[in-house]
XYZ file of C-alpha atoms in Angstrom:
104
model
C 10.354 -8.374 -3.810
C 12.027 -8.990 -0.458
C 10.443 -5.826 0.941
C 6.990 -6.976 -0.203
C 7.407 -10.213 1.735
C 8.148 -8.557 5.074
C 5.297 -9.441 7.484
C 4.095 -5.829 7.824
C 3.931 -5.410 4.054
C 1.797 -8.511 3.487
C -1.238 -6.777 5.021
C -2.795 -3.904 3.063
C -2.713 -0.819 5.314
C -5.976 0.490 3.854
C -8.365 -2.470 4.018
C -6.530 -5.187 5.943
C -6.411 -7.717 3.107
C -3.639 -10.215 3.757
C -1.537 -11.878 1.066
C 1.032 -14.497 2.020
C 3.766 -13.333 -0.359
C 2.959 -9.613 -0.276
C 1.449 -7.245 -2.804
C 2.883 -6.325 -6.179
C 1.688 -2.703 -6.193
C 3.169 0.239 -4.320
C 1.407 3.566 -3.763
C 4.302 5.954 -4.291
C 2.741 8.868 -2.383
C 2.608 6.913 0.889
C 5.268 4.294 0.017
C 2.871 1.484 0.907
C 2.321 -2.008 -0.467
C -1.382 -2.167 -1.358
C -3.874 -4.737 -2.672
C -5.398 -4.417 -6.146
C -8.701 -3.008 -4.851
C -6.977 -0.258 -2.889
C -4.668 0.402 -5.857
C -7.748 1.287 -7.887
C -8.855 3.693 -5.191
C -5.449 5.356 -5.021
C -5.201 5.763 -8.791
C -8.756 7.166 -8.931
C -7.561 10.094 -6.806
C -4.359 10.536 -8.844
C -1.901 8.785 -6.544
C 0.885 7.237 -8.581
C 1.123 3.462 -8.166
C 3.939 1.282 -9.479
C 4.170 -2.437 -10.074
C 7.018 -4.379 -8.491
C 7.503 -6.459 -11.597
C 6.300 -4.331 -14.503
C 7.912 -0.986 -13.582
C 11.481 0.260 -13.643
C 12.920 1.182 -10.259
C 15.847 3.362 -9.248
C 17.912 2.403 -6.212
C 16.689 5.597 -4.505
C 13.042 4.513 -4.969
C 13.789 1.046 -3.583
C 15.587 2.497 -0.562
C 12.649 4.844 0.095
C 10.420 1.783 0.604
C 12.423 0.564 3.596
C 11.457 1.610 7.130
C 14.759 3.468 7.374
C 13.799 5.337 4.195
C 10.387 6.277 5.589
C 8.415 3.697 3.637
C 6.557 0.464 4.170
C 3.207 -0.345 5.691
C 4.330 -0.083 9.331
C 5.480 3.504 8.811
C 2.155 4.335 7.122
C 0.208 2.827 10.017
C 2.192 4.898 12.525
C 2.009 8.173 10.606
C -0.771 8.448 8.026
C -3.227 6.008 9.623
C -2.499 6.571 13.323
C -5.683 8.584 13.894
C -7.807 6.967 11.186
C -10.982 5.103 12.117
C -10.802 1.294 12.242
C -10.887 -0.644 8.980
C -14.438 -0.848 7.619
C -15.700 2.270 9.415
C -15.596 6.015 8.828
C -15.007 5.710 5.097
C -12.194 3.148 5.300
C -12.723 0.095 3.103
C -12.737 -3.436 4.432
C -11.211 -6.525 2.871
C -12.809 -7.399 -0.449
C -14.873 -4.215 -0.712
C -15.438 -3.431 -4.368
C -16.472 0.236 -4.150
C -13.486 2.471 -4.963
C -15.622 5.552 -4.217
C -14.995 4.887 -0.540
C -11.641 6.699 -1.061
C -13.240 9.831 -2.519
């Protein structure tokens, strides 16, 4: 839960939705903390997502979510999203967008 509350992890890397105390879902493929709308998009294309509170976690999985372990939203912004179009354009969703097909 401490990792979810880090400032970088309180903003969804996909759509820019901000949540004061962070998100409770992690996309395991990209090791990112995502909002519920983006979680639906990730699961629709078979990305495994885990809940912070409802899932079991190994210490290795927790460590992989730290920046040192290659995880977290800042790492995703620098690597996976570095050349992506701005939020809300080019197929990227914007905050509150309901259409999960935008990920397909």
